[in-house]
mmCIF file of C-alpha atoms and ligand atoms in Angstrom:
data_model
loop_
_atom_site.group_PDB
_atom_site.id
_atom_site.type_symbol
_atom_site.label_atom_id
_atom_site.label_comp_id
_atom_site.label_asym_id
_atom_site.label_seq_id
_atom_site.Cartn_x
_atom_site.Cartn_y
_atom_site.Cartn_z
ATOM 1 C CA MET A 1 -18.950 21.680 6.809
ATOM 2 C CA THR A 2 -15.468 20.509 7.714
ATOM 3 C CA THR A 3 -15.907 18.379 10.776
ATOM 4 C CA THR A 4 -12.678 17.294 12.388
ATOM 5 C CA ALA A 5 -12.455 13.966 14.154
ATOM 6 C CA PRO A 6 -13.812 14.092 17.677
ATOM 7 C CA THR A 7 -11.329 15.765 19.984
ATOM 8 C CA ALA A 8 -9.635 14.093 22.935
ATOM 9 C CA ILE A 9 -12.804 14.504 24.978
ATOM 10 C CA GLY A 10 -14.852 13.264 22.007
ATOM 11 C CA LEU A 11 -16.569 16.489 21.070
ATOM 12 C CA PRO A 12 -17.046 16.962 17.298
ATOM 13 C CA VAL A 13 -15.732 20.319 16.086
ATOM 14 C CA SER A 14 -16.870 22.188 12.995
ATOM 15 C CA ASP A 15 -15.544 25.328 11.336
ATOM 16 C CA ALA A 16 -18.805 25.812 9.417
ATOM 17 C CA ASP A 17 -20.563 29.192 9.372
ATOM 18 C CA PRO A 18 -24.332 28.671 9.805
ATOM 19 C CA PHE A 19 -24.796 32.390 9.015
ATOM 20 C CA SER A 20 -22.968 32.324 5.655
ATOM 21 C CA HIS A 21 -25.019 33.109 2.563
ATOM 22 C CA GLU A 22 -24.395 29.593 1.279
ATOM 23 C CA VAL A 23 -26.049 28.020 4.356
ATOM 24 C CA LEU A 24 -28.796 30.651 4.544
ATOM 25 C CA GLU A 25 -29.728 29.952 0.908
ATOM 26 C CA ASP A 26 -30.211 26.236 1.669
ATOM 27 C CA PRO A 27 -29.576 25.153 5.279
ATOM 28 C CA THR A 28 -30.921 21.621 4.845
ATOM 29 C CA PRO A 29 -27.609 19.839 3.958
ATOM 30 C CA PHE A 30 -25.803 21.650 6.779
ATOM 31 C CA HIS A 31 -28.491 20.585 9.263
ATOM 32 C CA ALA A 32 -28.107 16.935 8.206
ATOM 33 C CA GLN A 33 -24.308 17.110 8.687
ATOM 34 C CA LEU A 34 -24.745 18.754 12.083
ATOM 35 C CA ARG A 35 -27.208 16.102 13.314
ATOM 36 C CA ASP A 36 -25.018 13.280 12.027
ATOM 37 C CA ALA A 37 -21.841 14.738 13.575
ATOM 38 C CA GLY A 38 -23.303 14.185 17.056
ATOM 39 C CA PRO A 39 -25.757 15.413 19.690
ATOM 40 C CA VAL A 40 -23.438 18.350 20.504
ATOM 41 C CA VAL A 41 -21.033 19.999 18.049
ATOM 42 C CA TYR A 42 -18.547 22.742 18.900
ATOM 43 C CA LEU A 43 -18.548 25.572 16.318
ATOM 44 C CA ASP A 44 -15.027 26.947 16.735
ATOM 45 C CA ARG A 45 -15.615 29.977 14.480
ATOM 46 C CA TYR A 46 -18.051 31.397 17.073
ATOM 47 C CA ASP A 47 -16.977 29.506 20.241
ATOM 48 C CA VAL A 48 -20.520 28.114 20.630
ATOM 49 C CA TYR A 49 -22.022 24.663 21.233
ATOM 50 C CA ALA A 50 -24.588 23.593 18.633
ATOM 51 C CA PHE A 51 -27.594 21.253 19.040
ATOM 52 C CA GLY A 52 -29.102 19.948 15.780
ATOM 53 C CA ARG A 53 -31.145 16.994 17.026
ATOM 54 C CA HIS A 54 -34.711 17.204 18.316
ATOM 55 C CA GLU A 55 -33.870 15.508 21.621
ATOM 56 C CA GLN A 56 -31.216 18.040 22.716
ATOM 57 C CA VAL A 57 -33.000 21.094 21.292
ATOM 58 C CA HIS A 58 -36.215 20.144 23.084
ATOM 59 C CA ALA A 59 -34.360 19.412 26.334
ATOM 60 C CA ALA A 60 -32.571 22.790 26.249
ATOM 61 C CA LEU A 61 -35.787 24.688 25.478
ATOM 62 C CA VAL A 62 -37.578 23.269 28.518
ATOM 63 C CA ASP A 63 -34.595 23.730 30.891
ATOM 64 C CA TRP A 64 -34.541 27.475 31.565
ATOM 65 C CA GLN A 65 -32.612 26.913 34.807
ATOM 66 C CA GLN A 66 -29.494 25.586 33.041
ATOM 67 C CA PHE A 67 -30.039 27.306 29.674
ATOM 68 C CA GLN A 68 -30.788 30.937 30.423
ATOM 69 C CA SER A 69 -32.205 33.645 28.128
ATOM 70 C CA ALA A 70 -31.212 36.714 30.183
ATOM 71 C CA ALA A 71 -27.714 36.758 28.646
ATOM 72 C CA GLY A 72 -29.440 37.173 25.266
ATOM 73 C CA VAL A 73 -30.880 34.643 22.811
ATOM 74 C CA GLY A 74 -28.505 35.707 20.039
ATOM 75 C CA LEU A 75 -24.763 35.188 19.671
ATOM 76 C CA SER A 76 -23.976 38.305 21.700
ATOM 77 C CA ASN A 77 -23.425 37.486 25.386
ATOM 78 C CA PHE A 78 -25.011 40.260 27.452
ATOM 79 C CA ARG A 79 -22.632 39.397 30.326
ATOM 80 C CA TYR A 80 -19.821 40.915 28.283
ATOM 81 C CA GLU A 81 -21.431 42.936 25.475
ATOM 82 C CA LYS A 82 -23.886 45.818 25.566
ATOM 83 C CA PRO A 83 -27.143 44.848 23.751
ATOM 84 C CA TRP A 84 -28.064 46.908 20.655
ATOM 85 C CA ARG A 85 -31.339 47.877 22.375
ATOM 86 C CA PRO A 86 -32.739 47.483 25.912
ATOM 87 C CA PRO A 87 -33.374 43.726 26.347
ATOM 88 C CA SER A 88 -36.881 42.385 25.837
ATOM 89 C CA LEU A 89 -38.690 41.858 29.157
ATOM 90 C CA VAL A 90 -39.929 38.440 28.004
ATOM 91 C CA LEU A 91 -37.621 36.993 25.335
ATOM 92 C CA GLU A 92 -34.375 38.079 26.974
ATOM 93 C CA ALA A 93 -35.364 37.451 30.591
ATOM 94 C CA ASP A 94 -35.617 34.491 32.971
ATOM 95 C CA PRO A 95 -37.961 33.822 35.880
ATOM 96 C CA PRO A 96 -38.914 35.518 38.094
ATOM 97 C CA ARG A 97 -38.549 38.812 36.127
ATOM 98 C CA HIS A 98 -39.843 37.191 32.944
ATOM 99 C CA ASP A 99 -43.115 36.021 34.454
ATOM 100 C CA ALA A 100 -45.253 39.144 34.980
ATOM 101 C CA PRO A 101 -44.749 40.543 31.435
ATOM 102 C CA ARG A 102 -45.288 37.038 30.027
ATOM 103 C CA ARG A 103 -48.564 36.627 31.927
ATOM 104 C CA VAL A 104 -49.795 39.959 30.569
ATOM 105 C CA LEU A 105 -49.000 38.985 26.970
ATOM 106 C CA THR A 106 -50.549 35.534 27.455
ATOM 107 C CA LYS A 107 -53.829 37.190 28.395
ATOM 108 C CA VAL A 108 -53.699 40.014 25.826
ATOM 109 C CA LEU A 109 -52.965 37.577 22.960
ATOM 110 C CA GLY A 110 -54.988 34.639 24.282
ATOM 111 C CA PRO A 111 -57.900 32.757 22.712
ATOM 112 C CA ARG A 112 -60.492 34.887 24.540
ATOM 113 C CA ALA A 113 -59.121 38.137 23.134
ATOM 114 C CA LEU A 114 -58.879 36.629 19.660
ATOM 115 C CA ARG A 115 -62.514 35.523 19.587
ATOM 116 C CA ARG A 116 -63.416 39.178 19.077
ATOM 117 C CA LEU A 117 -61.099 39.417 16.049
ATOM 118 C CA HIS A 118 -61.993 36.150 14.339
ATOM 119 C CA GLU A 119 -64.989 37.348 12.295
ATOM 120 C CA GLN A 120 -63.307 40.566 11.194
ATOM 121 C CA TRP A 121 -60.103 38.820 10.092
ATOM 122 C CA VAL A 122 -62.033 36.189 8.101
ATOM 123 C CA ALA A 123 -63.875 39.022 6.308
ATOM 124 C CA ASP A 124 -60.592 40.914 5.739
ATOM 125 C CA ALA A 125 -58.988 37.798 4.247
ATOM 126 C CA GLU A 126 -61.919 37.312 1.872
ATOM 127 C CA VAL A 127 -61.711 40.933 0.686
ATOM 128 C CA LEU A 128 -57.933 40.670 0.159
ATOM 129 C CA VAL A 129 -58.110 37.378 -1.751
ATOM 130 C CA ASP A 130 -60.942 38.724 -3.963
ATOM 131 C CA GLN A 131 -58.888 41.857 -4.731
ATOM 132 C CA VAL A 132 -55.777 39.872 -5.579
ATOM 133 C CA LEU A 133 -57.587 37.348 -7.793
ATOM 134 C CA ALA A 134 -59.493 40.129 -9.586
ATOM 135 C CA ALA A 135 -56.162 41.683 -10.601
ATOM 136 C CA GLY A 136 -55.058 38.510 -12.416
ATOM 137 C CA ALA A 137 -54.252 34.848 -11.924
ATOM 138 C CA GLU A 138 -50.477 35.349 -11.806
ATOM 139 C CA PHE A 139 -48.848 37.305 -8.992
ATOM 140 C CA ASP A 140 -46.109 37.233 -6.373
ATOM 141 C CA ALA A 141 -47.592 35.563 -3.275
ATOM 142 C CA VAL A 142 -45.093 37.233 -0.911
ATOM 143 C CA PRO A 143 -46.084 40.904 -1.268
ATOM 144 C CA ALA A 144 -49.663 40.190 -2.461
ATOM 145 C CA LEU A 145 -50.708 37.823 0.363
ATOM 146 C CA ALA A 146 -47.995 36.923 2.908
ATOM 147 C CA GLU A 147 -47.073 40.569 3.568
ATOM 148 C CA ALA A 148 -50.381 42.214 2.713
ATOM 149 C CA PHE A 149 -52.570 40.184 5.073
ATOM 150 C CA PRO A 150 -50.637 40.614 8.352
ATOM 151 C CA LEU A 151 -50.074 44.277 7.532
ATOM 152 C CA ARG A 152 -53.817 44.666 6.957
ATOM 153 C CA VAL A 153 -54.920 43.114 10.259
ATOM 154 C CA PHE A 154 -52.112 43.123 12.865
ATOM 155 C CA PRO A 155 -51.173 46.832 13.176
ATOM 156 C CA ASP A 156 -54.895 47.677 13.483
ATOM 157 C CA ALA A 157 -55.288 45.023 16.189
ATOM 158 C CA VAL A 158 -52.361 46.524 18.121
ATOM 159 C CA GLY A 159 -53.845 50.013 17.683
ATOM 160 C CA LEU A 160 -50.983 51.600 15.732
ATOM 161 C CA PRO A 161 -51.494 54.858 13.867
ATOM 162 C CA ALA A 162 -51.488 54.566 10.052
ATOM 163 C CA GLN A 163 -48.336 56.600 9.610
ATOM 164 C CA GLY A 164 -45.004 54.806 9.510
ATOM 165 C CA ARG A 165 -46.264 51.222 9.295
ATOM 166 C CA GLU A 166 -43.799 50.624 6.456
ATOM 167 C CA ASN A 167 -41.130 50.629 9.209
ATOM 168 C CA LEU A 168 -42.442 47.435 10.823
ATOM 169 C CA LEU A 169 -40.909 44.902 8.400
ATOM 170 C CA PRO A 170 -37.448 46.565 8.198
ATOM 171 C CA TYR A 171 -37.306 46.866 12.001
ATOM 172 C CA GLY A 172 -38.234 43.207 12.524
ATOM 173 C CA ASP A 173 -35.818 42.080 9.821
ATOM 174 C CA HIS A 174 -32.978 43.890 11.545
ATOM 175 C CA ALA A 175 -33.935 42.629 15.021
ATOM 176 C CA PHE A 176 -33.819 39.027 13.778
ATOM 177 C CA ASN A 177 -30.514 39.643 11.963
ATOM 178 C CA ALA A 178 -29.114 41.053 15.201
ATOM 179 C CA PHE A 179 -29.442 37.633 16.923
ATOM 180 C CA GLY A 180 -26.694 36.416 14.580
ATOM 181 C CA PRO A 181 -23.050 37.471 14.250
ATOM 182 C CA PRO A 182 -22.191 41.046 13.185
ATOM 183 C CA ASN A 183 -21.962 40.057 9.492
ATOM 184 C CA ASP A 184 -22.897 41.888 6.284
ATOM 185 C CA LEU A 185 -26.640 41.412 6.956
ATOM 186 C CA VAL A 186 -26.334 43.336 10.234
ATOM 187 C CA ALA A 187 -24.060 45.949 8.633
ATOM 188 C CA ARG A 188 -26.665 46.584 5.933
ATOM 189 C CA GLY A 189 -29.321 47.228 8.591
ATOM 190 C CA ASN A 190 -27.175 49.405 10.843
ATOM 191 C CA PRO A 191 -27.618 52.755 9.031
ATOM 192 C CA ARG A 192 -31.371 52.740 9.769
ATOM 193 C CA VAL A 193 -31.299 51.352 13.330
ATOM 194 C CA ALA A 194 -31.530 54.724 15.109
ATOM 195 C CA GLU A 195 -34.393 55.936 12.914
ATOM 196 C CA LEU A 196 -36.358 52.644 13.081
ATOM 197 C CA SER A 197 -35.809 52.217 16.836
ATOM 198 C CA ALA A 198 -36.997 55.779 17.448
ATOM 199 C CA TRP A 199 -40.151 55.137 15.421
ATOM 200 C CA VAL A 200 -40.894 51.824 17.203
ATOM 201 C CA GLY A 201 -40.206 53.401 20.601
ATOM 202 C CA ALA A 202 -42.600 56.262 19.865
ATOM 203 C CA GLN A 203 -45.432 53.841 18.930
ATOM 204 C CA CYS A 204 -45.260 52.221 22.369
ATOM 205 C CA ALA A 205 -46.497 55.358 24.171
ATOM 206 C CA ARG A 206 -50.017 55.199 25.550
ATOM 207 C CA GLU A 207 -51.104 58.423 23.793
ATOM 208 C CA VAL A 208 -50.012 57.105 20.404
ATOM 209 C CA LEU A 209 -51.928 53.823 20.649
ATOM 210 C CA ALA A 210 -55.652 53.540 19.863
ATOM 211 C CA PRO A 211 -57.984 53.365 22.900
ATOM 212 C CA GLN A 212 -58.787 49.736 22.023
ATOM 213 C CA GLY A 213 -56.332 47.077 20.950
ATOM 214 C CA PHE A 214 -53.452 44.926 22.181
ATOM 215 C CA GLY A 215 -51.435 48.073 22.969
ATOM 216 C CA ALA A 216 -54.179 49.612 25.111
ATOM 217 C CA ASP A 217 -54.705 46.217 26.796
ATOM 218 C CA ILE A 218 -51.038 46.190 27.854
ATOM 219 C CA TRP A 219 -51.341 49.700 29.315
ATOM 220 C CA ALA A 220 -54.558 48.631 31.110
ATOM 221 C CA ALA A 221 -52.599 45.734 32.646
ATOM 222 C CA ALA A 222 -50.141 48.320 33.992
ATOM 223 C CA ASP A 223 -53.050 50.280 35.510
ATOM 224 C CA ARG A 224 -54.149 47.056 37.260
ATOM 225 C CA GLY A 225 -50.640 46.613 38.645
ATOM 226 C CA ASP A 226 -49.909 43.393 36.695
ATOM 227 C CA ILE A 227 -46.767 45.105 35.293
ATOM 228 C CA THR A 228 -45.351 48.556 36.028
ATOM 229 C CA HIS A 229 -46.016 51.600 33.852
ATOM 230 C CA GLU A 230 -42.266 51.639 33.146
ATOM 231 C CA GLN A 231 -42.514 48.113 31.708
ATOM 232 C CA ALA A 232 -45.538 48.733 29.465
ATOM 233 C CA PRO A 233 -43.701 50.350 26.507
ATOM 234 C CA LEU A 234 -41.186 47.490 26.281
ATOM 235 C CA VAL A 235 -43.983 44.917 26.374
ATOM 236 C CA VAL A 236 -45.691 46.746 23.484
ATOM 237 C CA ARG A 237 -42.313 46.729 21.712
ATOM 238 C CA SER A 238 -42.272 42.918 21.856
ATOM 239 C CA LEU A 239 -45.469 42.842 19.772
ATOM 240 C CA LEU A 240 -43.956 45.163 17.179
ATOM 241 C CA THR A 241 -40.681 43.198 17.014
ATOM 242 C CA ALA A 242 -41.943 39.632 17.025
ATOM 243 C CA GLY A 243 -45.425 40.007 15.531
ATOM 244 C CA VAL A 244 -44.958 40.975 11.888
ATOM 245 C CA ASP A 245 -41.986 39.379 10.084
ATOM 246 C CA THR A 246 -42.631 36.032 11.808
ATOM 247 C CA THR A 247 -46.210 35.797 10.528
ATOM 248 C CA VAL A 248 -45.241 37.079 7.060
ATOM 249 C CA HIS A 249 -42.647 34.338 6.702
ATOM 250 C CA GLY A 250 -44.948 31.725 8.264
ATOM 251 C CA LEU A 251 -47.625 32.559 5.694
ATOM 252 C CA SER A 252 -45.028 32.541 2.890
ATOM 253 C CA ALA A 253 -43.984 29.077 4.065
ATOM 254 C CA VAL A 254 -47.483 27.622 3.917
ATOM 255 C CA LEU A 255 -48.198 29.293 0.546
ATOM 256 C CA TYR A 256 -44.983 27.849 -0.906
ATOM 257 C CA ALA A 257 -45.841 24.468 0.617
ATOM 258 C CA VAL A 258 -49.277 24.242 -1.028
ATOM 259 C CA ALA A 259 -47.973 25.665 -4.334
ATOM 260 C CA THR A 260 -45.362 22.907 -4.558
ATOM 261 C CA ASN A 261 -47.509 20.093 -3.095
ATOM 262 C CA PRO A 262 -50.693 20.085 -5.226
ATOM 263 C CA ASP A 263 -51.941 16.890 -3.558
ATOM 264 C CA GLN A 264 -51.851 18.656 -0.180
ATOM 265 C CA TRP A 265 -53.704 21.673 -1.638
ATOM 266 C CA ARG A 266 -56.435 19.332 -2.936
ATOM 267 C CA ARG A 267 -56.673 17.834 0.523
ATOM 268 C CA LEU A 268 -56.964 21.265 2.143
ATOM 269 C CA ARG A 269 -59.657 22.310 -0.361
ATOM 270 C CA ALA A 270 -61.638 19.178 0.427
ATOM 271 C CA GLN A 271 -61.225 19.759 4.185
ATOM 272 C CA PRO A 272 -60.706 23.481 4.943
ATOM 273 C CA GLU A 273 -60.787 22.614 8.656
ATOM 274 C CA LEU A 274 -57.213 21.349 8.049
ATOM 275 C CA ALA A 275 -56.052 25.000 7.699
ATOM 276 C CA ARG A 276 -54.525 25.064 11.182
ATOM 277 C CA VAL A 277 -52.793 21.717 10.733
ATOM 278 C CA ALA A 278 -51.464 23.007 7.395
ATOM 279 C CA PHE A 279 -50.014 26.069 9.076
ATOM 280 C CA ASP A 280 -48.413 24.112 11.931
ATOM 281 C CA GLU A 281 -47.001 21.584 9.459
ATOM 282 C CA ALA A 282 -45.573 24.501 7.440
ATOM 283 C CA VAL A 283 -44.006 25.940 10.608
ATOM 284 C CA ARG A 284 -42.422 22.528 11.275
ATOM 285 C CA TRP A 285 -41.358 22.055 7.642
ATOM 286 C CA GLU A 286 -39.906 25.534 7.046
ATOM 287 C CA SER A 287 -39.202 26.818 10.600
ATOM 288 C CA PRO A 288 -39.601 30.573 9.956
ATOM 289 C CA VAL A 289 -37.537 31.108 13.127
ATOM 290 C CA GLN A 290 -34.515 28.879 12.415
ATOM 291 C CA THR A 291 -32.361 29.309 15.500
ATOM 292 C CA PHE A 292 -32.120 30.757 18.979
ATOM 293 C CA PHE A 293 -29.242 30.751 21.466
ATOM 294 C CA ARG A 294 -29.189 30.090 25.176
ATOM 295 C CA THR A 295 -26.350 30.546 27.724
ATOM 296 C CA ALA A 296 -25.212 27.827 30.148
ATOM 297 C CA THR A 297 -25.725 28.898 33.776
ATOM 298 C CA THR A 298 -23.456 26.083 35.011
ATOM 299 C CA ASP A 299 -21.359 23.279 33.505
ATOM 300 C CA VAL A 300 -24.149 21.320 31.802
ATOM 301 C CA ALA A 301 -23.819 17.608 30.963
ATOM 302 C CA VAL A 302 -25.288 16.880 27.536
ATOM 303 C CA ALA A 303 -25.086 13.396 25.968
ATOM 304 C CA GLY A 304 -21.750 12.655 27.640
ATOM 305 C CA HIS A 305 -20.212 16.070 26.900
ATOM 306 C CA VAL A 306 -19.934 19.198 29.019
ATOM 307 C CA VAL A 307 -21.144 22.611 27.918
ATOM 308 C CA PRO A 308 -19.115 24.967 30.130
ATOM 309 C CA GLU A 309 -20.731 27.630 32.285
ATOM 310 C CA GLY A 310 -21.163 30.954 30.484
ATOM 311 C CA LYS A 311 -20.889 29.496 26.961
ATOM 312 C CA LYS A 312 -23.494 30.098 24.277
ATOM 313 C CA ILE A 313 -25.585 27.233 22.890
ATOM 314 C CA LEU A 314 -27.009 27.511 19.362
ATOM 315 C CA MET A 315 -30.264 25.558 19.067
ATOM 316 C CA PHE A 316 -31.212 24.663 15.486
ATOM 317 C CA LEU A 317 -35.017 24.615 15.680
ATOM 318 C CA ALA A 318 -35.233 23.992 11.931
ATOM 319 C CA SER A 319 -32.924 20.987 12.154
ATOM 320 C CA ALA A 320 -34.827 19.519 15.119
ATOM 321 C CA ASN A 321 -38.038 19.935 13.120
ATOM 322 C CA ARG A 322 -36.635 17.675 10.363
ATOM 323 C CA ASP A 323 -34.684 15.251 12.541
ATOM 324 C CA PRO A 324 -35.334 11.744 11.150
ATOM 325 C CA ARG A 325 -34.769 10.448 14.711
ATOM 326 C CA ARG A 326 -38.038 12.201 15.616
ATOM 327 C CA TRP A 327 -40.076 12.473 12.390
ATOM 328 C CA ALA A 328 -41.053 9.952 9.705
ATOM 329 C CA ASP A 329 -40.269 11.303 6.196
ATOM 330 C CA PRO A 330 -39.286 14.675 7.756
ATOM 331 C CA ASP A 331 -38.786 16.539 4.458
ATOM 332 C CA ALA A 332 -42.355 15.855 3.305
ATOM 333 C CA PHE A 333 -45.039 18.507 3.789
ATOM 334 C CA ASP A 334 -47.840 16.194 4.861
ATOM 335 C CA LEU A 335 -51.263 17.188 6.201
ATOM 336 C CA GLY A 336 -51.734 13.605 7.353
ATOM 337 C CA ARG A 337 -49.085 13.811 10.050
ATOM 338 C CA ASP A 338 -49.428 15.225 13.557
ATOM 339 C CA PRO A 339 -46.905 18.085 13.615
ATOM 340 C CA SER A 340 -47.364 18.763 17.335
ATOM 341 C CA GLY A 341 -44.090 18.526 19.195
ATOM 342 C CA HIS A 342 -42.306 20.630 16.580
ATOM 343 C CA VAL A 343 -40.133 23.356 18.080
ATOM 344 C CA GLY A 344 -40.833 26.020 15.444
ATOM 345 C CA PHE A 345 -42.655 28.059 18.106
ATOM 346 C CA GLY A 346 -40.112 27.026 20.722
ATOM 347 C CA MET A 347 -41.137 24.977 23.756
ATOM 348 C CA GLY A 348 -41.314 25.577 27.497
ATOM 349 C CA ILE A 349 -41.777 28.901 29.283
ATOM 350 C CA HIS A 350 -40.716 31.044 26.286
ATOM 351 C CA GLN A 351 -42.859 29.245 23.700
ATOM 352 C CA CYS A 352 -44.298 31.763 21.249
ATOM 353 C CA VAL A 353 -46.874 33.844 23.107
ATOM 354 C CA GLY A 354 -48.295 35.103 19.789
ATOM 355 C CA GLN A 355 -48.944 31.678 18.265
ATOM 356 C CA HIS A 356 -52.738 32.000 18.531
ATOM 357 C CA VAL A 357 -52.545 35.287 16.608
ATOM 358 C CA ALA A 358 -50.369 33.652 13.947
ATOM 359 C CA ARG A 359 -52.690 30.651 13.666
ATOM 360 C CA LEU A 360 -55.751 32.885 13.359
ATOM 361 C CA GLU A 361 -54.119 34.873 10.542
ATOM 362 C CA ALA A 362 -53.216 31.655 8.745
ATOM 363 C CA GLU A 363 -56.645 30.100 9.235
ATOM 364 C CA ALA A 364 -58.400 33.206 7.887
ATOM 365 C CA LEU A 365 -56.170 33.466 4.808
ATOM 366 C CA LEU A 366 -56.051 29.738 3.974
ATOM 367 C CA THR A 367 -59.801 29.323 4.403
ATOM 368 C CA ALA A 368 -60.494 32.276 2.096
ATOM 369 C CA LEU A 369 -58.127 30.771 -0.500
ATOM 370 C CA ALA A 370 -59.543 27.247 -0.149
ATOM 371 C CA ARG A 371 -63.049 28.548 -0.920
ATOM 372 C CA ARG A 372 -61.960 30.466 -4.022
ATOM 373 C CA VAL A 373 -58.931 28.805 -5.577
ATOM 374 C CA ALA A 374 -58.975 25.431 -7.358
ATOM 375 C CA THR A 375 -55.267 25.133 -8.200
ATOM 376 C CA ILE A 376 -52.068 26.886 -7.130
ATOM 377 C CA GLU A 377 -48.991 26.473 -9.334
ATOM 378 C CA PRO A 378 -45.477 27.914 -9.281
ATOM 379 C CA ALA A 379 -45.266 30.561 -12.030
ATOM 380 C CA GLY A 380 -41.571 31.432 -12.125
ATOM 381 C CA PRO A 381 -38.326 31.240 -10.194
ATOM 382 C CA THR A 382 -38.596 31.791 -6.435
ATOM 383 C CA LYS A 383 -36.138 33.967 -4.555
ATOM 384 C CA ARG A 384 -35.017 33.638 -0.942
ATOM 385 C CA HIS A 385 -34.573 36.549 1.455
ATOM 386 C CA HIS A 386 -31.532 35.967 3.677
ATOM 387 C CA ASN A 387 -31.740 36.720 7.403
ATOM 388 C CA ASN A 388 -29.500 35.486 10.235
ATOM 389 C CA THR A 389 -32.497 33.998 12.104
ATOM 390 C CA LEU A 390 -35.483 33.865 9.764
ATOM 391 C CA ARG A 391 -36.077 31.490 6.863
ATOM 392 C CA ALA A 392 -37.751 33.802 4.400
ATOM 393 C CA TRP A 393 -38.904 34.238 0.816
ATOM 394 C CA GLU A 394 -38.490 37.434 -1.127
ATOM 395 C CA SER A 395 -40.580 36.199 -4.042
ATOM 396 C CA ILE A 396 -42.940 33.260 -4.781
ATOM 397 C CA PRO A 397 -44.506 33.736 -8.240
ATOM 398 C CA VAL A 398 -47.762 31.753 -8.431
ATOM 399 C CA ARG A 399 -50.697 31.124 -10.731
ATOM 400 C CA MET A 400 -54.030 30.607 -8.956
ATOM 401 C CA LEU A 401 -56.998 29.346 -10.962
ATOM 402 C CA PRO A 402 -60.403 30.194 -9.469
ATOM 403 C CA ALA A 403 -62.762 27.469 -8.353
HETATM 404 C C1 OW7 B 1 -39.247 40.620 21.843
HETATM 405 C C2 OW7 B 1 -40.046 34.433 18.009
HETATM 406 C C3 OW7 B 1 -39.324 35.644 18.335
HETATM 407 C C4 OW7 B 1 -39.151 37.530 19.638
HETATM 408 C C5 OW7 B 1 -38.290 37.952 18.700
HETATM 409 C C6 OW7 B 1 -37.741 39.208 18.764
HETATM 410 C C7 OW7 B 1 -38.078 40.042 19.793
HETATM 411 C C8 OW7 B 1 -38.948 39.656 20.756
HETATM 412 C C9 OW7 B 1 -39.502 38.381 20.693
HETATM 413 O O1 OW7 B 1 -39.677 36.297 19.516
HETATM 414 O O2 OW7 B 1 -38.937 41.775 21.675
HETATM 415 O O3 OW7 B 1 -39.806 40.268 22.864
#
């Protein structure tokens, strides 16, 4: 990062590209430079204001009045640019329009609804782990576990038909790329956008969804008048966009964390009730969702600077989650710390509405592994998957020795 001296008004300026392959491969040094440059840094390449410290990221996330989402939570400003798809009714909306769809999702994905799934998902995780271990001690944890488990349980829970489920990961990958600039990652996804969007759109219809599941629950909420029937398909679409890649990369993160921190795996084996802490700590440590943007609704004063009305703000969730001003030994994956207060699921009114689903998936998978696996070791070179928004693994070769 080339950071010029603070300008006349004292605002640090950087010409860095947070969406370059170099930064996506290893964003950690860039995040440190950004935090050290100041509480607000102007990224002149994109004409956006960047927050890398926990204090400013947290403050922006909880201030939806001054930092709006309705102009889009990617680089594209919906005031001036047509979105690539109809905006999400929750993610890309502000109160009051945001609130009814959000309330519906809160209930559909809430702890009460998940109690019915708990037993089944624990059994599914045990079957999957037994199958994988029976096939050999060495395997790639990304396809074998991190992708396989969510794809085994989540589409069924939504009530999707079996056909076409292979479209879920490519659609999500593109949607998360589309929050970034129109770079090569977006260009590579573009040829399939029409086909994937058509498939996702078709799955949101009431007749296509199973009579029981999250999808049917959303349509039932429309029947009750909690949202309109016109809104129901887009609310289902939120599940299909945000519910698969995020959990895959969250599970990859915790699997990589325990594979490279054998002391923490021993701790988890001794106390499997730490599974949820392990997952939250992995979400802090890796931040599967790295960044989101907001748009200033007015001239906003931030740490002695002014973010002008209408400008985009790039919030580095991943950087906030390793800010040494907030966390002791931030780069350590440590089951002994309290990771609450991390912003990996966001914060405030938009905080991840699916986090209980994600935590249940992680708890089921980690508990099944803790009961069966004595040691987890890296078994070859890992490979990153680059995405403009997601921190992802393509491959994590591991060796798991049974207990
Ligand atoms: C949606 C954590 C990301 C998202 C991401 C992408 C799409 C949506 C939500 O949350 O469609 O509502």
